[in-house]
């Protein structure tokens, strides 16, 4: 059925590609149908400080409808202002879908609710309402402007995207476990993931403030644990280890701008905000009680090696296919 | 980008849900956009002898546009005839996407090409051309009627759906290996798959003519290997085993209408047409050279147990999420 759920699912799929990368903002997806119901564009929020999903999808649509300038404007406020001045009523009676209630406050970007209202959209379909007291009120503003607002489409699924943001609001750490395995579950014996997956990991390392890794991985793999594939600042490192006899020529100790802790406890995690655990069997078992979600990269091959041996129920939050690997979030 | 590839991908996703189930027909997906470019319906071919994808998507669209009778007509020829008599030019200037060239011959259903032409579609977007000499010519007929025909959109991906059909045309067996594992690769220790996945397996067992299973699985699991979850006829069984000392009270020996072979060779497979191997480690390794594709059901949990230990590159053909498990086809 091509209904509101169908379109909200397209928004969700786009949003999940940026889960984690938008921290501390929630990942949000959005799409636009024209006045005849034709799907024009799908977009997501990519990174805190960059345009919201609504601004991105409106930009893409304006470009599609012939505007040749909008694609060159990077700054969200300028993008917003340009659209206000150059929309030429092209969005009149259009419909916008968005996984999260359009914001109603001036943050690093002007309010999306005002933009949607000004552009003349006739219908706004919202996945879940904004839990952020400062930003809420977008739906109310739109409704009071006579726009048809439909709320809570795939609400539960849309809420799943917000969990890191909720933890941030409560000033609690959001902790996810990253695992790279083959289709038959093997995690050891050299590089598992594709270059696209490894770049994704490096982008996440830019966003986290602490990376947790097992002592044995440091000894055997001698990883650098930086963000060289994406270019951003490196996270602090907690090496979880009973012994602290590490070879200090190991490259991870020589990355500027980071702290490295070697500790026989995971307590330090609670002092950070956004934490990725890059582990295998031991860390998987020892962090069961504190992990919020699992990010699993699965390579499309089988190999000979070790698999994690544990009984643990998981729930798929989202999955998508990259060039080679499958990227999945589990709870 | 919402372009021809985007819509063809939606058709592909729908078609893959029926891969194997349409044998010996190819699995085909189709969708319709109205004259304004609004997506109206997506459908697939479900089973040989049942309506083609085009007939299904046209039916769904007619129903959506207000027809209350079409949904009750099951017979493909009657459906076809009813549409010819009751379309009321509702499809005028619509666009249809289909992963495979619309057929041009009278098989168990009348030709889809004539239906598309008669209904007044203005544009037909085709994934790949029909390799069946009897059925080909659909695109030519449509073009010569003045319809805009766009060919070879995601051709390679659309061709992947046709492989069982190609083997059937060449009178060669199509052999796929079915594996059920947990996310951490474990295959043993009781039921792995969800009830929806197991029903899917039973539907496939109706379509295959031979099911291959290892002797040890028969001894340990005492499986029935019938189609009780879907209701169709059971396939013949080849138990691949060095010994033939089986407990003959084992339920699989008592299913009517099937032959059971116990053999220390896989040669018998070549005498059949559509063969599923339900195995684990040993059969996986011993059938590497003859298997055309792998159908892997992955349950969203980790457990303690055995994993297949082998080095083997795979390529994801398609994946989709059911209620719980992920169903993936690999090459």
XYZ file of C-alpha atoms in Angstrom:
662
model
C 0.000 0.000 0.000
C 1.334 3.383 -1.018
C 0.110 5.267 2.050
C 1.489 7.516 4.800
C 3.344 4.548 6.316
C 5.008 3.823 2.979
C 6.337 7.371 2.680
C 7.305 7.575 6.358
C 9.294 4.373 5.887
C 11.243 6.023 3.069
C 12.016 8.908 5.462
C 13.066 6.446 8.168
C 15.408 4.589 5.826
C 17.111 7.821 4.844
C 17.377 8.992 8.472
C 18.958 5.755 9.724
C 21.892 6.219 7.337
C 22.894 9.134 9.555
C 22.121 7.597 12.954
C 24.944 8.487 15.316
C 26.443 10.958 12.852
C 23.967 13.690 13.868
C 24.744 13.429 17.606
C 23.700 15.194 19.778
C 20.885 16.042 17.354
C 18.415 13.311 16.485
C 18.670 11.745 13.031
C 15.653 12.895 11.001
C 14.370 12.007 7.529
C 11.980 13.950 5.325
C 10.392 13.843 1.872
C 8.204 16.012 -0.328
C 5.246 15.197 -2.584
C 4.017 17.865 -4.967
C 0.395 19.029 -5.210
C -0.387 16.005 -7.417
C 1.156 13.539 -4.987
C 4.321 12.998 -7.026
C 7.383 12.175 -4.934
C 10.040 14.815 -5.584
C 12.853 14.356 -3.076
C 13.998 12.510 0.040
C 16.622 13.865 2.434
C 17.945 13.612 5.971
C 19.704 15.714 8.563
C 23.402 14.878 8.179
C 25.226 16.476 11.086
C 24.603 18.833 14.001
C 25.003 22.425 12.824
C 24.123 21.500 9.249
C 20.651 21.901 7.695
C 17.730 20.049 9.248
C 16.094 17.318 7.158
C 13.249 19.669 6.156
C 15.675 22.321 4.937
C 17.632 19.710 2.999
C 14.585 18.224 1.290
C 13.186 21.669 0.471
C 16.577 22.629 -1.023
C 16.699 19.485 -3.130
C 13.168 20.118 -4.338
C 13.854 23.747 -5.218
C 16.882 22.607 -7.204
C 14.795 19.966 -8.951
C 12.261 22.640 -9.857
C 14.915 24.632 -11.652
C 16.746 26.755 -9.082
C 20.453 26.755 -9.921
C 21.769 28.668 -6.877
C 20.477 26.769 -3.857
C 22.872 23.822 -4.231
C 25.843 26.145 -3.752
C 24.666 27.614 -0.428
C 26.091 25.625 2.490
C 25.233 27.732 5.556
C 21.839 26.680 6.984
C 20.674 30.205 7.818
C 21.636 31.469 4.374
C 19.959 28.479 2.747
C 16.835 29.187 4.806
C 16.863 32.874 3.891
C 17.489 32.177 0.215
C 14.520 29.833 0.068
C 12.243 32.366 1.796
C 13.182 34.890 -0.870
C 13.208 32.612 -3.911
C 10.549 29.945 -3.526
C 8.172 31.742 -5.946
C 5.222 29.795 -4.487
C 6.564 26.620 -6.091
C 5.726 24.633 -2.930
C 2.076 25.710 -2.794
C -0.165 22.788 -1.776
C 2.786 20.412 -1.510
C 3.007 17.759 1.242
C 6.011 17.203 3.488
C 6.731 14.071 5.534
C 9.153 14.253 8.424
C 10.054 11.626 11.039
C 10.177 14.268 13.804
C 7.966 17.296 14.442
C 9.448 20.306 12.632
C 11.316 22.489 15.093
C 9.812 25.749 16.231
C 12.796 27.562 17.703
C 15.857 29.373 16.468
C 18.828 27.105 17.151
C 21.811 26.970 14.836
C 19.134 27.120 12.108
C 15.901 29.167 11.927
C 12.640 27.279 12.705
C 11.532 24.744 10.095
C 7.886 25.241 11.082
C 7.920 28.862 9.864
C 9.629 27.824 6.633
C 7.002 25.144 5.930
C 4.190 27.572 6.713
C 5.633 30.375 4.579
C 6.158 28.098 1.588
C 2.453 27.222 1.481
C 2.558 23.475 2.144
C -0.975 22.135 2.528
C -0.169 18.990 4.513
C 2.509 17.967 7.002
C 2.846 14.324 8.061
C 4.830 13.845 11.271
C 6.288 10.612 12.635
C 6.701 11.569 16.260
C 6.409 14.733 18.297
C 9.494 16.633 19.378
C 10.368 15.736 22.976
C 12.622 18.772 23.191
C 10.653 21.404 25.120
C 12.600 24.219 23.504
C 11.922 23.028 19.949
C 8.327 21.782 20.278
C 5.255 23.692 19.109
C 5.947 23.243 15.391
C 2.846 21.131 14.786
C 0.694 23.584 16.710
C 1.977 26.530 14.701
C 1.297 24.675 11.444
C -2.201 23.615 12.509
C -3.116 27.116 13.605
C -2.035 28.302 10.160
C -4.671 26.055 8.594
C -2.235 23.383 7.403
C -3.426 19.786 7.644
C -1.142 18.079 10.160
C -1.123 14.286 10.552
C 0.774 13.053 13.595
C 2.194 9.793 14.922
C 2.722 7.907 11.652
C 5.062 5.003 12.562
C 5.574 6.787 15.867
C 7.306 3.855 17.552
C 9.780 3.416 14.686
C 10.437 7.159 14.546
C 11.040 7.253 18.299
C 13.801 4.650 17.957
C 15.862 7.205 16.046
C 15.716 9.593 19.013
C 17.338 7.435 21.679
C 20.846 8.943 21.562
C 19.246 12.408 21.675
C 17.108 11.424 24.703
C 20.186 10.248 26.575
C 21.952 13.490 25.737
C 19.010 15.502 27.048
C 19.184 13.573 30.308
C 22.932 14.123 30.430
C 23.516 10.368 30.348
C 25.949 8.575 28.052
C 24.650 6.843 24.944
C 26.705 3.687 24.506
C 26.785 1.603 21.354
C 28.753 -1.508 20.537
C 30.338 -1.744 17.102
C 31.018 -5.181 15.707
C 32.316 -6.233 12.293
C 31.639 -9.825 11.258
C 31.344 -12.014 8.197
C 28.027 -13.580 7.205
C 28.967 -16.724 9.137
C 29.689 -14.665 12.254
C 33.499 -14.604 12.197
C 35.153 -11.534 13.722
C 38.891 -12.337 13.736
C 41.737 -12.823 11.286
C 42.289 -9.432 9.654
C 40.114 -6.754 8.065
C 36.454 -7.771 7.842
C 34.680 -4.617 6.625
C 34.675 -2.845 3.277
C 36.313 0.527 2.825
C 32.866 2.193 2.855
C 32.085 0.613 6.231
C 35.455 1.620 7.658
C 34.910 5.217 6.533
C 31.526 5.099 8.295
C 33.268 3.938 11.492
C 35.769 6.776 11.215
C 32.946 9.310 10.812
C 31.360 7.929 13.969
C 34.701 8.183 15.776
C 34.578 11.930 15.051
C 31.243 12.190 16.843
C 31.902 10.045 19.892
C 33.929 11.387 22.794
C 35.162 8.016 24.055
C 36.163 4.846 22.261
C 36.443 1.678 24.360
C 38.646 -1.179 23.193
C 39.972 -4.406 24.685
C 43.609 -4.762 25.712
C 44.086 -7.827 23.576
C 42.962 -6.028 20.417
C 45.524 -3.318 21.121
C 48.270 -5.911 21.597
C 47.408 -8.017 18.549
C 46.098 -5.502 15.988
C 48.096 -2.407 17.040
C 45.268 -0.138 15.807
C 45.620 3.635 15.367
C 41.958 4.333 16.247
C 41.905 7.722 14.570
C 39.578 9.232 11.955
C 42.018 9.309 9.041
C 39.392 8.071 6.540
C 37.105 11.005 7.345
C 39.487 13.626 8.673
C 38.014 14.741 11.999
C 39.335 14.872 15.568
C 40.103 11.576 17.341
C 38.140 10.399 20.396
C 39.636 9.655 23.798
C 40.441 5.979 24.288
C 39.711 3.642 27.159
C 41.730 0.433 26.904
C 39.903 -2.092 29.047
C 42.631 -4.349 30.365
C 43.751 -6.137 33.514
C 47.381 -5.464 32.661
C 48.884 -2.181 31.573
C 52.084 -3.451 30.000
C 51.463 -2.027 26.540
C 54.073 -1.362 23.916
C 54.057 2.433 23.946
C 55.257 2.608 20.335
C 51.730 1.453 19.442
C 50.362 4.157 17.076
C 47.205 4.832 19.110
C 49.316 6.392 21.871
C 50.723 8.979 19.485
C 47.602 10.706 18.162
C 47.515 14.373 19.188
C 44.522 15.843 21.004
C 43.337 12.714 22.783
C 43.642 11.091 26.177
C 44.296 7.377 26.525
C 43.254 5.524 29.687
C 44.281 1.967 30.529
C 41.880 0.660 33.153
C 40.506 -2.542 34.592
C 37.021 -1.010 34.875
C 34.398 0.431 32.553
C 33.306 3.092 35.039
C 34.938 5.898 33.094
C 32.302 5.499 30.357
C 29.784 7.227 32.642
C 31.839 10.437 32.536
C 31.451 10.664 28.745
C 28.457 11.360 26.502
C 28.658 9.376 23.318
C 30.618 6.176 23.574
C 31.482 3.503 21.016
C 32.802 0.147 22.139
C 34.801 -1.549 19.392
C 35.077 -5.068 20.638
C 34.648 -8.748 20.131
C 33.811 -11.638 22.438
C 35.035 -10.448 25.857
C 33.827 -6.857 25.665
C 30.513 -7.998 24.161
C 29.849 -10.162 27.206
C 31.090 -7.659 29.775
C 29.088 -4.700 28.450
C 25.673 -6.365 28.027
C 24.180 -4.333 30.873
C 25.326 -0.917 29.730
C 25.020 -1.033 25.940
C 22.125 0.926 24.374
C 22.465 -0.470 20.853
C 24.608 -2.613 18.586
C 25.961 -1.439 15.261
C 26.900 -4.503 13.231
C 28.723 -4.425 9.901
C 28.295 -7.715 8.073
C 30.607 -8.529 5.191
C 29.169 -10.684 2.375
C 31.512 -13.608 2.810
C 32.223 -16.594 4.995
C 35.583 -17.242 6.573
C 37.274 -19.560 9.031
C 37.703 -18.120 12.510
C 36.090 -17.253 15.828
C 32.531 -16.234 16.509
C 31.070 -14.531 19.582
C 29.623 -17.212 21.823
C 26.740 -15.788 23.818
C 22.976 -16.069 24.227
C 21.448 -12.665 23.575
C 18.169 -11.613 21.988
C 18.383 -8.664 19.622
C 15.874 -6.552 17.756
C 16.657 -5.111 14.322
C 16.193 -1.329 14.393
C 17.262 -0.749 10.825
C 19.415 -2.255 8.136
C 20.817 -1.049 4.874
C 23.068 -2.272 2.161
C 26.240 -0.374 1.230
C 28.469 -1.172 -1.736
C 29.394 -4.486 -0.123
C 28.540 -4.753 3.574
C 25.219 -4.622 5.357
C 25.011 -2.043 8.155
C 22.518 -2.864 10.892
C 21.482 -1.277 14.165
C 20.129 -3.619 16.846
C 18.770 -3.107 20.308
C 17.322 10.880 -6.570
C 13.742 9.968 -7.387
C 14.390 8.722 -10.899
C 13.802 5.613 -13.019
C 16.374 3.692 -10.945
C 14.539 4.596 -7.743
C 11.253 3.215 -9.038
C 12.886 0.161 -10.603
C 14.471 -0.575 -7.233
C 11.018 -0.582 -5.634
C 9.918 -3.102 -8.285
C 13.023 -5.216 -7.641
C 12.419 -5.269 -3.891
C 8.853 -6.466 -4.396
C 9.921 -9.106 -6.942
C 12.630 -10.601 -4.716
C 10.032 -11.437 -2.054
C 8.746 -14.044 -4.505
C 12.075 -15.318 -5.814
C 11.868 -19.107 -6.055
C 8.125 -19.108 -5.425
C 7.361 -18.254 -9.070
C 9.421 -21.130 -10.498
C 9.600 -21.975 -13.360
C 8.436 -18.432 -14.154
C 10.795 -15.579 -13.371
C 9.973 -13.362 -10.395
C 8.866 -9.962 -11.712
C 7.986 -6.677 -9.991
C 5.981 -3.767 -11.360
C 4.592 -0.386 -10.324
C 2.361 2.332 -11.719
C 2.608 6.128 -11.656
C -0.428 8.138 -12.716
C -0.346 10.886 -15.359
C 0.953 13.337 -12.718
C 3.764 11.016 -11.630
C 2.058 9.937 -8.400
C 2.962 6.418 -7.296
C -0.241 4.368 -7.084
C 0.666 0.725 -6.575
C 3.503 -1.805 -6.473
C 3.007 -5.522 -7.125
C 4.800 -8.702 -8.137
C 4.110 -11.988 -9.859
C 3.412 -14.456 -7.041
C 3.264 -17.911 -8.577
C 3.282 -19.623 -11.988
C -0.265 -19.733 -13.343
C -1.298 -16.692 -11.319
C -1.423 -13.131 -12.693
C 1.755 -11.573 -14.035
C 3.174 -8.595 -12.124
C 1.671 -6.151 -14.644
C -1.803 -7.651 -14.258
C -1.469 -7.536 -10.479
C -0.366 -3.923 -10.370
C -3.050 -2.863 -12.858
C -5.658 -4.684 -10.717
C -4.467 -2.981 -7.550
C -4.563 0.387 -9.296
C -8.050 -0.159 -10.675
C -9.226 -1.073 -7.184
C -7.543 2.028 -5.774
C -9.338 4.138 -8.383
C -12.698 2.891 -7.133
C -13.439 -0.434 -8.816
C -15.026 -2.775 -6.256
C -15.180 -5.960 -8.371
C -11.625 -6.564 -9.545
C -10.297 -7.709 -6.170
C -12.715 -10.646 -6.200
C -11.604 -12.031 -9.566
C -8.864 -14.639 -9.132
C -8.497 -16.208 -12.569
C -5.852 -14.344 -14.610
C -7.740 -14.503 -17.904
C -10.950 -13.296 -16.286
C -9.045 -10.525 -14.501
C -7.489 -9.525 -17.800
C -10.840 -9.541 -19.594
C -12.586 -7.637 -16.819
C -9.944 -4.900 -16.960
C -10.239 -4.617 -20.749
C -13.976 -4.064 -20.353
C -13.943 -1.837 -17.265
C -10.858 0.366 -17.323
C -12.872 3.413 -18.473
C -9.677 5.078 -19.704
C -8.546 5.543 -16.122
C -4.988 4.521 -17.074
C -4.647 7.065 -19.856
C -1.156 8.602 -19.864
C -0.046 6.537 -16.858
C 3.470 5.066 -16.583
C 4.245 1.444 -15.756
C 7.600 0.111 -14.526
C 8.365 -3.593 -14.835
C 11.570 -5.497 -14.119
C 11.066 -7.723 -17.188
C 9.765 -6.896 -20.678
C 5.965 -7.374 -20.735
C 5.105 -10.681 -22.354
C 3.718 -10.730 -25.854
C 2.233 -14.199 -26.088
C -0.776 -16.074 -24.818
C 0.436 -18.436 -22.087
C -1.678 -19.245 -19.074
C -2.515 -15.518 -19.200
C -3.194 -13.239 -22.196
C -0.327 -10.950 -23.284
C 0.485 -8.075 -20.937
C 1.773 -5.969 -23.846
C -1.713 -5.789 -25.397
C -3.234 -4.925 -22.022
C -0.773 -2.064 -21.470
C -1.345 -0.774 -24.995
C -5.144 -0.970 -24.765
C -5.248 0.835 -21.428
C -3.495 3.877 -22.902
C -0.273 3.963 -20.885
C 2.036 6.645 -22.250
C 5.323 5.274 -20.920
C 6.709 1.833 -20.128
C 10.005 1.473 -18.245
C 11.584 -1.973 -18.580
C 14.384 -3.459 -16.478
C 15.561 -6.171 -18.820
C 14.369 -7.710 -22.045
C 12.577 -11.048 -22.076
C 15.039 -13.798 -22.984
C 12.129 -16.139 -23.723
C 11.791 -16.220 -27.513
C 8.128 -17.141 -27.300
C 7.247 -14.243 -24.989
C 9.483 -11.503 -26.421
C 8.296 -8.702 -28.708
C 6.343 -6.833 -26.012
C 8.563 -3.767 -26.131
C 8.409 -3.695 -29.923
C 4.629 -3.881 -29.934
C 4.425 -1.051 -27.395
C 6.896 1.136 -29.295
C 5.107 0.616 -32.588
C 1.912 1.759 -30.846
C 3.558 5.098 -30.079
C 4.204 4.378 -26.409
C 7.471 5.699 -24.973
C 9.508 2.643 -23.986
C 12.637 2.974 -21.829
C 14.721 -0.185 -21.640
C 17.562 -1.588 -19.538
C 16.995 0.319 -16.296
C 19.024 -1.590 -13.649
C 19.366 -4.307 -16.259
C 22.041 -6.237 -14.379
C 20.019 -6.294 -11.140
C 16.864 -7.290 -13.017
C 18.725 -10.098 -14.771
C 19.703 -11.610 -11.413
C 16.023 -12.393 -10.797
C 15.910 -14.492 -13.966
C 18.570 -17.067 -13.154
C 16.275 -19.920 -12.062
C 14.169 -19.293 -15.174
C 17.263 -19.383 -17.413
C 18.293 -22.742 -15.958
C 14.783 -24.063 -16.513
C 14.879 -22.927 -20.154
C 18.146 -24.797 -20.627
C 16.649 -27.838 -18.918
C 19.318 -27.645 -16.213
C 18.674 -27.825 -12.471
C 18.641 -24.629 -10.440
C 20.199 -25.440 -7.089
C 20.001 -23.210 -4.027
C 21.337 -23.743 -0.552
C 19.110 -22.776 2.356
C 20.752 -21.898 5.641
C 19.231 -20.612 8.875
C 21.620 -18.899 11.278
C 21.662 -16.437 14.139
C 23.301 -13.019 13.782
C 26.526 -14.462 15.221
C 26.477 -17.270 12.656
C 25.248 -20.183 14.783
C 23.255 -22.888 12.992
C 22.751 -25.624 15.589
C 20.877 -26.207 18.834
C 17.182 -26.147 17.920
C 14.893 -23.885 15.907
C 16.647 -20.790 14.591
C 14.071 -19.172 12.290
C 10.825 -17.341 13.003
C 7.474 -18.836 12.076
C 7.252 -16.467 9.084
C 10.610 -17.715 7.798
C 9.624 -21.340 8.307
C 6.409 -20.781 6.354
C 8.507 -19.270 3.576
C 10.679 -22.404 3.544
C 7.582 -24.608 3.338
C 6.266 -22.569 0.389
C 9.596 -23.116 -1.356
C 9.392 -26.847 -0.618
C 6.150 -26.867 -2.619
C 7.967 -25.452 -5.634
C 11.140 -27.534 -5.595
C 11.122 -31.097 -6.843
C 14.060 -32.302 -4.746
C 15.188 -31.466 -1.247
C 18.709 -32.509 -0.249
C 19.589 -33.025 3.396
C 22.499 -34.494 5.321
C 22.262 -37.852 7.062
C 23.252 -36.421 10.393
C 20.437 -33.866 10.352
C 17.970 -36.685 9.722
C 19.387 -38.698 12.626
C 19.547 -35.827 15.112
C 16.572 -33.619 14.203
C 14.171 -36.281 12.841
C 12.593 -33.684 10.501
C 9.353 -34.261 8.589
C 10.421 -32.093 5.621
C 6.896 -31.536 4.390
C 4.967 -28.358 3.559
C 2.515 -28.421 6.475
C 2.846 -24.673 7.118
C 1.755 -23.862 3.575
C -0.238 -26.944 2.553
C 1.216 -28.035 -0.781
C 2.746 -31.286 -2.047
C 6.034 -32.475 -0.522
C 9.251 -32.690 -2.561
C 11.296 -35.826 -3.097
C 14.151 -36.185 -0.620
C 17.791 -37.049 -1.141
C 19.505 -37.946 2.119
C 23.208 -37.495 1.486
C 24.863 -40.073 3.712
C 27.668 -42.586 3.740
C 25.574 -44.972 5.819
C 21.980 -45.949 5.222
C 21.094 -47.263 8.662
C 18.232 -44.836 9.310
C 15.452 -45.318 11.809
C 12.567 -45.903 9.421
C 10.002 -44.609 11.937
C 11.475 -41.166 11.181
C 8.477 -39.072 10.004
C 10.056 -37.993 6.714
C 9.785 -41.586 5.419
C 6.023 -41.575 5.909
C 4.892 -38.625 3.801
C 2.687 -39.737 0.915
C 3.488 -38.786 -2.671
C 7.246 -38.520 -2.360
C 10.324 -40.610 -3.029
C 13.162 -40.760 -0.533
C 16.686 -41.640 -1.688
C 19.587 -42.396 0.629
C 22.806 -41.997 -1.329
C 26.496 -41.356 -0.907
C 26.518 -39.093 -3.979
C 24.920 -35.857 -5.088
C 24.602 -36.978 -8.719
C 20.843 -37.441 -8.468
C 20.425 -33.653 -8.232
C 21.138 -33.409 -11.969
C 17.979 -35.401 -12.721
C 15.785 -32.784 -11.040
C 14.895 -29.201 -11.961
C 14.557 -27.068 -8.864
C 16.582 -28.239 -5.913
C 16.922 -26.907 -2.370
C 19.741 -28.089 -0.151
C 18.892 -27.641 3.520
C 22.213 -28.116 5.180
C 24.878 -26.918 7.497
C 28.653 -27.254 7.570
C 29.310 -30.498 5.659
C 26.816 -29.997 2.847
C 27.826 -26.341 2.516
C 31.403 -27.403 1.817
C 30.554 -30.339 -0.426
C 28.149 -28.425 -2.669
C 30.237 -25.286 -3.345
C 30.722 -26.238 -6.990
C 27.099 -26.936 -7.838
C 25.140 -24.319 -5.879
C 23.642 -21.414 -7.888
C 22.616 -19.269 -4.916
C 22.349 -19.177 -1.142
C 19.154 -18.322 0.701
C 20.079 -17.304 4.235
C 17.576 -16.652 7.021
C 19.214 -14.679 9.819
C 17.501 -14.542 13.194
C 18.009 -11.353 15.240
C 19.807 -12.973 18.147
C 23.106 -14.418 19.215
C 23.482 -17.887 20.659
C 26.139 -20.358 21.720
C 26.860 -23.075 19.171
C 28.547 -24.025 15.931
C 29.225 -21.872 12.900
C 30.098 -22.930 9.360
C 33.874 -22.787 9.002
C 34.769 -22.028 5.423
C 36.350 -19.363 3.239
C 33.836 -18.312 0.617
C 33.127 -14.963 -1.041
C 29.461 -14.124 -1.458
C 27.548 -11.339 -3.192
C 24.264 -10.041 -1.772
C 21.548 -10.303 -4.421
C 18.760 -8.986 -2.232
C 17.752 -8.735 1.384
C 14.542 -7.960 3.186
C 13.278 -7.805 6.697
C 10.330 -9.962 7.816
C 8.592 -9.702 11.193
C 11.782 -10.910 12.884
C 14.318 -12.516 10.561
C 16.238 -11.100 7.630
C 15.907 -13.072 4.398
C 18.823 -12.737 2.013
C 19.768 -14.227 -1.326
C 23.465 -14.499 -2.094
C 25.467 -15.686 -5.060
